[in-house]
Amino acid sequence: MDAKKVLIVEDEKSISDIIQFNLKKEGFEVETAYDGEDGLAKALNGKPDLILLDVMLPGLDGFEICKKVREVSAVPILMLTAKEEEVDKVLGLELGADDYITKPFGMRELVARIKANIRRIDLNDSDKEEPANVHEFGNLSIDMNRYEIRKNGQPLALTLREFELLQYLAEKENKVFSREQLLSDVWGYDYFGDIRTVDVTVRRLREKLEDDSSDPKYIMTKRGIGYYFRRP
Ligand code: CA
């Protein structure tokens, strides 16, 4: 299996160096950028398997980079944020970041998050495909193994989190889940987000899946409780 490539966009060289050292030790290929423009160029052209993106950068900031990358790619984006920037987490998720890690962080935690976000998805390599496991729901077809979704035959670009949330709900049609339950089961034990994360991700999913995201036919709100998936 090819080494996974992580792009580190971080202007503090001492932080970038120690991350790079640890990722190489874990067998990752690493590319680095120290300012926003270079980070964006390498994110768009370097075909990384995951982007570690600092928020505060000279030139373009991490949010602007995230937004621009998301216009063309579903590559996992893990944002690095200082504690005082925590209030900006929701903004980052709106723009399509998959996960956050707050500075200062331990290297074991960082490596674990990177591995979790890359998972078995390999955006650049189709050699190792799982067999298809396609479920049809109205005009959606969801391949649960290959992480592919089509609407009226056209592929949709979902981020890993968006796909996993959809998959989780669709596998248990009509069952209502609370936001807390979704946060814990889809985002995982070590995710420190709040429940607005779930709402933001549902909104992004609806914008991609639904004909009219204000009148959803697939991902339904159970007022005061949470969300469920319905076959239209
Ligand atoms: Ca910085």
XYZ file of N, CA and C and ligand atoms in Angstrom:
697
model
N 0.838 -1.202 0.000
C 0.000 0.000 0.000
C 0.871 1.248 0.000
N 0.518 2.196 -0.829
C 1.284 3.445 -0.883
C 1.183 4.194 0.436
N 2.276 4.924 0.759
C 2.244 5.773 1.954
C 1.214 6.870 1.745
N 0.514 7.188 2.802
C -0.460 8.283 2.746
C 0.284 9.602 2.884
N -0.182 10.583 2.125
C 0.504 11.872 2.149
C -0.277 12.900 2.948
N 0.393 13.491 3.936
C -0.215 14.522 4.767
C 0.437 15.859 4.430
N -0.383 16.844 4.149
C 0.110 18.206 3.942
C -0.040 18.970 5.254
N 1.069 19.500 5.762
C 1.034 20.303 7.000
C 1.123 21.777 6.605
N 0.065 22.529 6.895
C 0.087 23.974 6.635
C 0.144 24.665 7.989
N 1.315 25.095 8.374
C 1.553 25.639 9.726
C 2.751 26.573 9.653
N 2.572 27.830 10.091
C 3.659 28.804 9.956
C 4.700 28.708 11.063
N 4.354 28.067 12.190
C 5.358 27.945 13.259
C 6.232 26.737 12.967
N 7.472 27.035 12.577
C 8.338 25.975 12.072
C 8.607 24.898 13.121
N 8.722 25.315 14.405
C 9.013 24.313 15.435
C 7.871 23.304 15.557
N 6.632 23.786 15.423
C 5.472 22.872 15.490
C 5.434 21.978 14.253
N 5.614 22.615 13.093
C 5.601 21.861 11.848
C 6.669 20.760 11.861
N 7.865 21.112 12.347
C 8.975 20.147 12.358
C 8.663 18.933 13.233
N 8.096 19.180 14.387
C 7.865 18.043 15.287
C 6.725 17.162 14.758
N 5.729 17.780 14.135
C 4.648 16.980 13.522
C 5.227 16.144 12.383
N 6.019 16.829 11.561
C 6.629 16.131 10.415
C 7.453 14.930 10.873
N 8.279 15.143 11.891
C 9.128 14.075 12.420
C 8.282 12.872 12.848
N 7.197 13.166 13.587
C 6.362 12.087 14.112
C 5.570 11.368 13.025
N 5.118 12.117 12.028
C 4.350 11.475 10.960
C 5.254 10.599 10.095
N 6.463 11.071 9.835
C 7.396 10.257 9.042
C 7.732 8.957 9.777
N 7.875 9.079 11.090
C 8.144 7.896 11.909
C 7.006 6.883 11.796
N 5.784 7.390 11.589
C 4.609 6.518 11.456
C 4.408 6.041 10.023
N 5.323 6.407 9.131
C 5.242 5.919 7.753
C 4.485 6.818 6.790
N 4.137 8.022 7.213
C 3.459 8.939 6.297
C 4.470 9.674 5.442
N 4.011 10.030 4.240
C 4.762 10.961 3.419
C 4.284 12.354 3.839
N 5.186 13.330 3.908
C 4.806 14.642 4.431
C 5.220 15.748 3.472
N 4.303 16.697 3.279
C 4.647 17.910 2.555
C 4.336 19.077 3.489
N 5.108 20.171 3.412
C 4.885 21.284 4.335
C 4.698 22.594 3.576
N 3.895 23.464 4.177
C 3.757 24.830 3.674
C 3.737 25.730 4.899
N 4.336 26.924 4.783
C 4.481 27.812 5.945
C 3.674 29.098 5.812
N 2.951 29.240 4.725
C 2.053 30.400 4.622
C 0.804 29.985 3.836
N -0.194 30.862 3.843
C -1.493 30.520 3.273
C -1.461 30.247 1.773
N -0.781 31.077 1.013
C -0.791 30.905 -0.444
C -0.143 29.581 -0.850
N 1.026 29.314 -0.237
C 1.722 28.067 -0.555
C 0.869 26.868 -0.109
N 0.223 27.016 1.063
C -0.638 25.953 1.570
C -1.772 25.644 0.605
N -2.412 26.690 0.093
C -3.520 26.478 -0.835
C -3.030 25.814 -2.117
N -1.898 26.303 -2.638
C -1.363 25.732 -3.887
C -1.055 24.252 -3.697
N -0.425 23.904 -2.575
C -0.069 22.496 -2.355
C -1.311 21.646 -2.055
N -2.307 22.246 -1.409
C -3.550 21.520 -1.144
C -4.254 21.174 -2.462
N -4.216 22.102 -3.401
C -4.938 21.897 -4.659
C -4.153 21.038 -5.640
N -2.832 21.147 -5.611
C -2.029 20.487 -6.645
C -1.268 19.259 -6.168
N -1.078 19.148 -4.846
C -0.195 18.096 -4.337
C -0.878 16.766 -4.054
N -2.192 16.683 -4.279
C -2.962 15.465 -4.009
C -2.675 14.852 -2.633
N -2.805 15.642 -1.556
C -2.626 15.056 -0.222
C -3.791 14.127 0.117
N -3.547 13.169 1.013
C -4.624 12.301 1.515
C -5.306 12.922 2.714
N -4.630 13.887 3.334
C -5.215 14.630 4.456
C -4.453 15.948 4.583
N -5.174 16.989 4.999
C -4.542 18.296 5.211
C -4.661 18.668 6.684
N -3.514 18.956 7.293
C -3.476 19.510 8.646
C -3.359 21.004 8.475
N -4.359 21.732 8.931
C -4.456 23.139 8.551
C -4.522 24.019 9.791
N -3.496 24.837 9.966
C -3.495 25.804 11.059
C -4.492 26.909 10.712
N -5.119 27.503 11.722
C -6.085 28.578 11.445
C -5.375 29.904 11.170
N -4.489 30.310 12.096
C -3.818 31.599 11.949
C -2.549 31.442 11.130
N -2.575 31.998 9.925
C -1.443 31.872 9.003
C -1.190 33.221 8.346
N 0.051 33.497 7.967
C 0.280 34.697 7.156
C -0.332 34.509 5.766
N -0.823 35.583 5.187
C -1.497 35.472 3.887
C -2.909 34.976 4.115
N -3.348 34.008 3.326
C -4.683 33.420 3.521
C -4.745 32.696 4.857
N -5.845 32.818 5.597
C -5.936 32.035 6.829
C -6.536 30.653 6.551
N -6.526 29.825 7.608
C -6.968 28.444 7.445
C -8.410 28.326 6.972
N -9.269 29.240 7.404
C -10.679 29.175 6.983
C -10.821 29.425 5.488
N -10.068 30.419 4.996
C -10.156 30.713 3.554
C -9.643 29.537 2.724
N -8.563 28.915 3.216
C -8.016 27.762 2.503
C -9.033 26.623 2.502
N -9.616 26.373 3.674
C -10.603 25.300 3.814
C -11.747 25.496 2.816
N -12.254 26.717 2.758
C -13.383 27.015 1.882
C -13.011 26.781 0.412
N -11.831 27.228 0.020
C -11.416 27.082 -1.381
C -11.163 25.616 -1.739
N -10.564 24.873 -0.813
C -10.301 23.459 -1.092
C -11.622 22.701 -1.239
N -12.583 23.018 -0.371
C -13.866 22.322 -0.399
C -14.663 22.547 -1.682
N -14.359 23.630 -2.375
C -15.070 23.853 -3.640
C -14.715 22.780 -4.664
N -13.548 22.162 -4.502
C -13.108 21.195 -5.515
C -12.755 19.817 -4.973
N -12.702 19.638 -3.643
C -12.178 18.374 -3.133
C -12.842 17.977 -1.819
N -12.946 16.658 -1.604
C -13.494 16.138 -0.347
C -12.381 15.584 0.542
N -11.134 15.955 0.275
C -10.012 15.472 1.085
C -10.250 15.802 2.571
N -9.947 14.852 3.483
C -10.130 15.168 4.908
C -9.276 16.361 5.338
N -9.894 17.284 6.078
C -9.188 18.462 6.597
C -9.310 18.471 8.117
N -8.153 18.465 8.765
C -8.089 18.497 10.230
C -7.508 19.851 10.610
N -8.283 20.672 11.309
C -7.810 22.014 11.622
C -7.097 22.049 12.972
N -6.022 22.832 13.007
C -5.265 23.040 14.244
C -5.690 24.385 14.797
N -6.183 24.373 16.018
C -6.692 25.625 16.553
C -6.162 25.866 17.953
N -5.874 27.140 18.271
C -5.461 27.485 19.630
C -6.709 27.527 20.502
N -6.532 27.377 21.801
C -7.664 27.313 22.721
C -8.599 28.513 22.592
N -7.994 29.714 22.464
C -8.824 30.923 22.398
C -9.594 31.029 21.075
N -9.258 30.161 20.104
C -9.972 30.201 18.826
C -11.142 29.215 18.805
N -11.380 28.579 19.944
C -12.385 27.521 19.996
C -13.757 28.001 19.491
N -14.025 29.257 19.725
C -15.290 29.830 19.306
C -15.465 29.742 17.783
N -14.337 29.612 17.077
C -14.393 29.564 15.619
C -14.620 28.164 15.059
N -14.729 27.177 15.947
C -14.882 25.797 15.465
C -16.064 25.644 14.526
N -17.172 26.257 14.923
C -18.378 26.076 14.119
C -18.198 26.699 12.737
N -17.510 27.850 12.693
C -17.227 28.458 11.397
C -16.429 27.498 10.511
N -15.407 26.879 11.090
C -14.607 25.932 10.321
C -15.439 24.773 9.801
N -16.351 24.272 10.629
C -17.198 23.162 10.190
C -18.146 23.595 9.093
N -18.646 24.822 9.196
C -19.496 25.364 8.129
C -18.752 25.329 6.807
N -17.451 25.600 6.890
C -16.651 25.672 5.676
C -16.179 24.294 5.226
N -16.480 23.269 6.021
C -16.204 21.912 5.552
C -15.030 21.202 6.186
N -14.488 21.726 7.308
C -13.433 20.979 8.000
C -14.040 19.699 8.575
N -13.250 18.624 8.644
C -13.762 17.350 9.152
C -13.569 17.217 10.645
N -12.547 17.840 11.177
C -12.202 17.611 12.569
C -11.304 18.746 13.043
N -11.145 18.825 14.339
C -10.322 19.840 14.980
C -9.396 19.210 15.964
N -8.247 19.827 16.166
C -7.438 19.450 17.309
C -6.923 20.751 17.914
N -7.019 20.839 19.241
C -6.682 22.090 19.925
C -5.251 22.040 20.440
N -4.500 23.125 20.149
C -3.127 23.251 20.663
C -3.176 23.626 22.146
N -2.281 23.131 22.970
C -1.255 22.149 22.637
C -1.842 20.735 22.632
N -1.353 19.904 21.717
C -1.873 18.533 21.631
C -0.703 17.559 21.725
N -1.004 16.351 22.128
C 0.014 15.310 22.172
C 0.150 14.675 20.795
N 1.345 14.211 20.485
C 1.570 13.615 19.161
C 0.787 12.321 18.960
N 0.632 11.549 20.042
C -0.137 10.298 19.879
C -1.579 10.606 19.516
N -2.108 11.651 20.152
C -3.487 12.032 19.849
C -3.593 12.507 18.396
N -2.631 13.327 17.981
C -2.655 13.840 16.617
C -2.584 12.700 15.590
N -1.660 11.777 15.817
C -1.509 10.664 14.871
C -2.793 9.825 14.840
N -3.392 9.610 16.021
C -4.636 8.835 16.073
C -5.749 9.532 15.275
N -5.835 10.845 15.421
C -6.862 11.592 14.687
C -6.618 11.531 13.183
N -5.361 11.641 12.798
C -5.039 11.590 11.368
C -5.439 10.239 10.799
N -5.068 9.186 11.509
C -5.415 7.839 11.018
C -6.923 7.651 10.946
N -7.627 8.150 11.979
C -9.081 8.003 11.989
C -9.708 8.741 10.817
N -9.157 9.901 10.486
C -9.751 10.693 9.411
C -9.411 10.152 8.025
N -8.264 9.525 7.907
C -7.932 8.920 6.608
C -8.685 7.596 6.453
N -8.787 6.859 7.583
C -9.461 5.554 7.594
C -9.076 4.726 6.386
N -10.055 4.068 5.837
C -9.769 3.208 4.701
C -9.998 3.929 3.399
N -10.413 5.193 3.510
C -10.674 5.912 2.276
C -9.368 6.298 1.636
N -9.251 6.041 0.387
C -8.070 6.475 -0.328
C -8.565 7.200 -1.561
N -8.544 8.521 -1.470
C -9.149 9.305 -2.545
C -8.374 9.211 -3.854
N -7.089 8.874 -3.742
C -6.258 8.908 -4.949
C -5.949 7.537 -5.510
N -6.471 6.496 -4.890
C -6.029 5.157 -5.252
C -7.255 4.240 -5.293
N -7.553 3.697 -6.452
C -8.749 2.861 -6.542
C -8.404 1.378 -6.580
N -7.127 1.034 -6.317
C -6.724 -0.373 -6.403
C -7.397 -1.253 -5.363
N -7.600 -0.685 -4.187
C -7.983 -1.523 -3.043
C -9.473 -1.431 -2.763
N -10.268 -1.424 -3.816
C -11.688 -1.196 -3.580
C -12.384 -2.364 -2.908
N -13.218 -2.033 -1.990
C -14.096 -3.012 -1.360
C -15.171 -3.383 -2.377
N -15.800 -4.556 -2.206
C -16.924 -4.845 -3.089
C -18.050 -3.833 -2.879
N -18.830 -3.608 -3.937
C -19.919 -2.636 -3.825
C -20.969 -3.128 -2.829
N -21.594 -2.224 -2.159
C -22.675 -2.531 -1.208
C -23.657 -1.368 -1.320
N -24.434 -1.408 -2.418
C -25.218 -0.226 -2.786
C -26.640 -0.326 -2.249
N -27.081 0.731 -1.610
C -28.464 0.838 -1.139
C -29.137 1.964 -1.902
N -30.357 1.701 -2.378
C -31.088 2.722 -3.131
C -32.164 3.338 -2.230
N -32.192 4.645 -2.211
C -33.222 5.372 -1.461
C -33.757 6.465 -2.380
N -34.968 6.291 -2.927
C -35.477 7.303 -3.850
C -34.488 7.512 -4.986
N -34.097 8.753 -5.240
C -33.136 8.979 -6.332
C -31.683 9.005 -5.849
N -31.468 8.529 -4.610
C -30.095 8.421 -4.101
C -29.644 6.978 -4.166
N -28.380 6.762 -4.530
C -27.808 5.441 -4.313
C -26.523 5.611 -3.519
N -26.430 4.861 -2.435
C -25.316 5.009 -1.497
C -24.544 3.694 -1.462
N -23.266 3.774 -1.807
C -22.414 2.591 -1.702
C -21.705 2.654 -0.355
N -22.194 1.824 0.575
C -21.738 1.900 1.961
C -20.268 1.502 2.089
N -19.782 0.626 1.233
C -18.384 0.185 1.345
C -17.414 1.145 0.675
N -17.815 1.648 -0.485
C -16.875 2.484 -1.242
C -17.013 3.963 -0.923
N -17.908 4.283 -0.005
C -18.100 5.686 0.376
C -18.445 6.535 -0.843
N -19.348 6.014 -1.676
C -19.751 6.777 -2.851
C -21.243 7.014 -2.797
N -21.645 8.189 -3.233
C -23.068 8.474 -3.270
C -23.402 9.142 -4.585
N -24.540 8.713 -5.156
C -25.002 9.321 -6.400
C -26.422 9.796 -6.224
N -26.710 10.910 -6.854
C -28.081 11.404 -6.907
C -28.465 11.467 -8.377
N -29.516 10.783 -8.752
C -29.905 10.668 -10.157
C -28.714 10.263 -11.027
N -27.879 9.380 -10.475
C -26.740 8.869 -11.228
C -25.500 9.750 -11.187
N -25.637 10.963 -10.675
C -24.487 11.876 -10.635
C -23.787 11.778 -9.278
N -22.459 11.589 -9.275
C -21.755 11.499 -7.995
C -21.796 12.809 -7.217
N -21.960 12.700 -5.893
C -21.920 13.872 -5.015
C -20.625 13.831 -4.220
N -20.042 15.001 -3.992
C -18.804 15.078 -3.206
C -19.147 15.362 -1.752
N -19.131 14.311 -0.938
C -19.357 14.496 0.495
C -18.032 14.385 1.226
N -17.901 15.116 2.318
C -16.727 14.908 3.164
C -16.924 13.600 3.931
N -15.837 13.121 4.524
C -15.909 11.873 5.281
C -16.985 11.935 6.373
N -17.003 13.028 7.121
C -18.003 13.149 8.197
C -19.424 13.178 7.649
N -19.608 13.909 6.563
C -20.949 13.968 5.978
C -21.379 12.570 5.554
N -20.455 11.843 4.920
C -20.811 10.494 4.477
C -21.110 9.595 5.661
N -20.272 9.664 6.676
C -20.472 8.771 7.821
C -21.770 9.065 8.566
N -22.123 10.326 8.639
C -23.392 10.674 9.279
C -24.559 10.126 8.453
N -24.494 10.336 7.150
C -25.551 9.828 6.271
C -25.644 8.304 6.364
N -24.498 7.647 6.306
C -24.455 6.190 6.377
C -25.064 5.695 7.692
N -24.690 6.347 8.769
C -25.180 5.954 10.093
C -26.701 6.057 10.167
N -27.238 7.179 9.675
C -28.689 7.379 9.727
C -29.406 6.427 8.760
N -28.845 6.271 7.555
C -29.531 5.493 6.517
C -29.555 4.004 6.846
N -28.545 3.532 7.570
C -28.517 2.113 7.931
C -29.615 1.781 8.947
N -30.139 2.813 9.611
C -31.215 2.580 10.585
C -32.366 3.522 10.247
N -32.917 3.304 9.068
C -34.030 4.130 8.590
C -35.100 4.331 9.648
N -35.605 5.547 9.716
C -36.735 5.905 10.582
C -36.443 5.906 12.078
N -35.241 5.509 12.452
C -34.903 5.566 13.879
C -34.377 6.968 14.182
N -34.941 7.572 15.246
C -34.544 8.935 15.608
C -33.347 8.884 16.569
N -32.332 9.684 16.230
C -31.142 9.777 17.079
C -31.020 11.185 17.639
N -30.628 11.286 18.903
C -30.364 12.605 19.477
C -29.027 13.125 18.947
N -28.846 14.437 19.038
C -27.577 15.035 18.597
C -26.406 14.467 19.406
N -26.622 14.286 20.707
C -25.551 13.768 21.573
C -25.122 12.370 21.120
N -26.142 11.562 20.781
C -25.856 10.201 20.352
C -25.080 10.203 19.027
N -25.483 11.079 18.108
C -24.801 11.162 16.814
C -23.371 11.646 16.998
N -23.193 12.634 17.867
C -21.853 13.165 18.110
C -20.949 12.057 18.649
N -21.490 11.282 19.561
C -20.670 10.243 20.172
C -20.432 9.071 19.215
N -21.444 8.690 18.413
C -21.284 7.514 17.552
C -20.614 7.820 16.214
N -20.847 9.010 15.669
C -20.285 9.318 14.343
C -18.936 10.030 14.472
N -18.851 10.948 15.411
C -17.599 11.717 15.558
C -16.601 10.997 16.458
N -17.113 10.210 17.399
C -16.230 9.360 18.163
C -15.886 9.872 19.545
N -15.270 8.973 20.278
C -15.035 9.196 21.694
C -14.183 10.415 21.984
N -13.294 10.769 21.045
C -12.338 11.817 21.388
C -12.676 13.146 20.726
N -13.892 13.262 20.255
C -14.260 14.509 19.606
C -14.803 15.478 20.639
N -14.233 16.696 20.623
C -14.618 17.652 21.660
C -15.572 18.721 21.147
N -16.207 18.479 20.051
C -17.123 19.471 19.499
C -18.382 19.556 20.338
N -19.248 20.508 20.009
C -20.523 20.523 20.700
C -21.614 20.108 19.711
N -22.839 20.034 20.207
C -23.888 19.449 19.377
C -24.234 20.303 18.157
N -23.815 21.576 18.148
C -24.038 22.366 16.931
C -23.306 21.767 15.737
N -22.221 21.047 16.031
C -21.481 20.349 14.983
C -22.425 19.454 14.173
N -23.326 18.772 14.876
C -24.263 17.868 14.209
C -25.219 18.679 13.323
N -25.731 19.769 13.857
C -26.665 20.595 13.084
C -26.010 21.148 11.819
N -24.774 21.604 11.978
C -24.049 22.172 10.834
C -23.838 21.096 9.758
N -23.460 19.899 10.189
C -23.203 18.833 9.230
C -24.497 18.389 8.547
N -25.589 18.336 9.307
C -26.890 18.003 8.701
C -27.259 19.058 7.653
N -27.017 20.319 7.984
C -27.368 21.379 7.021
C -26.557 21.247 5.737
N -25.271 20.956 5.898
C -24.416 20.795 4.708
C -24.860 19.589 3.878
N -25.212 18.501 4.573
C -25.681 17.297 3.872
C -26.967 17.583 3.104
N -27.878 18.281 3.752
C -29.154 18.593 3.083
C -28.921 19.437 1.841
N -27.988 20.394 1.940
C -27.721 21.235 0.768
C -27.229 20.398 -0.404
N -26.540 19.303 -0.092
C -26.019 18.455 -1.174
C -27.044 17.426 -1.660
N -27.843 16.888 -0.731
C -28.729 15.761 -1.078
C -30.100 16.184 -1.563
N -30.620 17.223 -0.947
C -32.036 17.525 -1.128
C -32.254 18.448 -2.328
N -33.409 18.309 -2.968
C -33.780 19.256 -4.030
C -34.015 20.622 -3.416
N -34.687 20.622 -2.241
C -34.949 21.872 -1.543
C -34.553 21.636 -0.081
N -33.414 22.223 0.314
C -32.890 21.890 1.651
C -33.767 22.445 2.766
N -34.687 23.371 2.436
C -35.587 23.864 3.479
C -36.818 22.965 3.622
N -36.974 22.017 2.695
C -38.091 21.069 2.764
C -37.537 19.661 2.524
N -36.750 19.160 3.507
C -36.010 17.918 3.273
C -36.912 16.697 3.111
N -36.453 15.752 2.272
C -37.190 14.502 2.053
C -36.421 13.297 2.596
N -35.161 13.475 2.896
C -34.346 12.345 3.364
C -33.991 12.476 4.842
N -33.266 13.550 5.156
C -32.826 13.711 6.544
C -33.819 14.613 7.254
N -34.559 14.005 8.180
C -35.685 14.674 8.801
C -35.338 15.103 10.223
N -35.950 16.209 10.634
C -35.785 16.690 12.005
C -36.944 16.193 12.849
N -36.641 15.600 13.986
C -37.679 15.286 14.971
C -37.567 16.364 16.029
N -38.500 17.270 16.000
C -38.374 18.472 16.822
C -38.156 18.139 18.295
N -37.160 18.779 18.881
C -36.871 18.578 20.294
C -36.096 17.299 20.592
N -35.886 16.455 19.573
C -35.183 15.194 19.828
C -33.910 15.100 18.992
N -34.050 15.080 17.693
C -32.845 14.931 16.875
C -33.183 14.719 15.416
N -32.512 13.755 14.787
C -32.654 13.547 13.346
C -32.887 12.084 13.018
N -33.517 11.847 11.857
C -33.647 10.484 11.346
C -33.651 10.514 9.820
N -33.387 9.345 9.249
C -33.369 9.205 7.804
C -34.668 8.556 7.357
N -35.237 9.101 6.318
C -36.489 8.561 5.815
C -36.334 8.241 4.334
N -36.926 7.128 3.936
C -36.970 6.798 2.512
C -38.129 7.575 1.911
N -37.879 8.407 0.895
C -38.980 9.270 0.397
C -40.069 8.460 -0.314
Ca -0.202 29.898 13.145
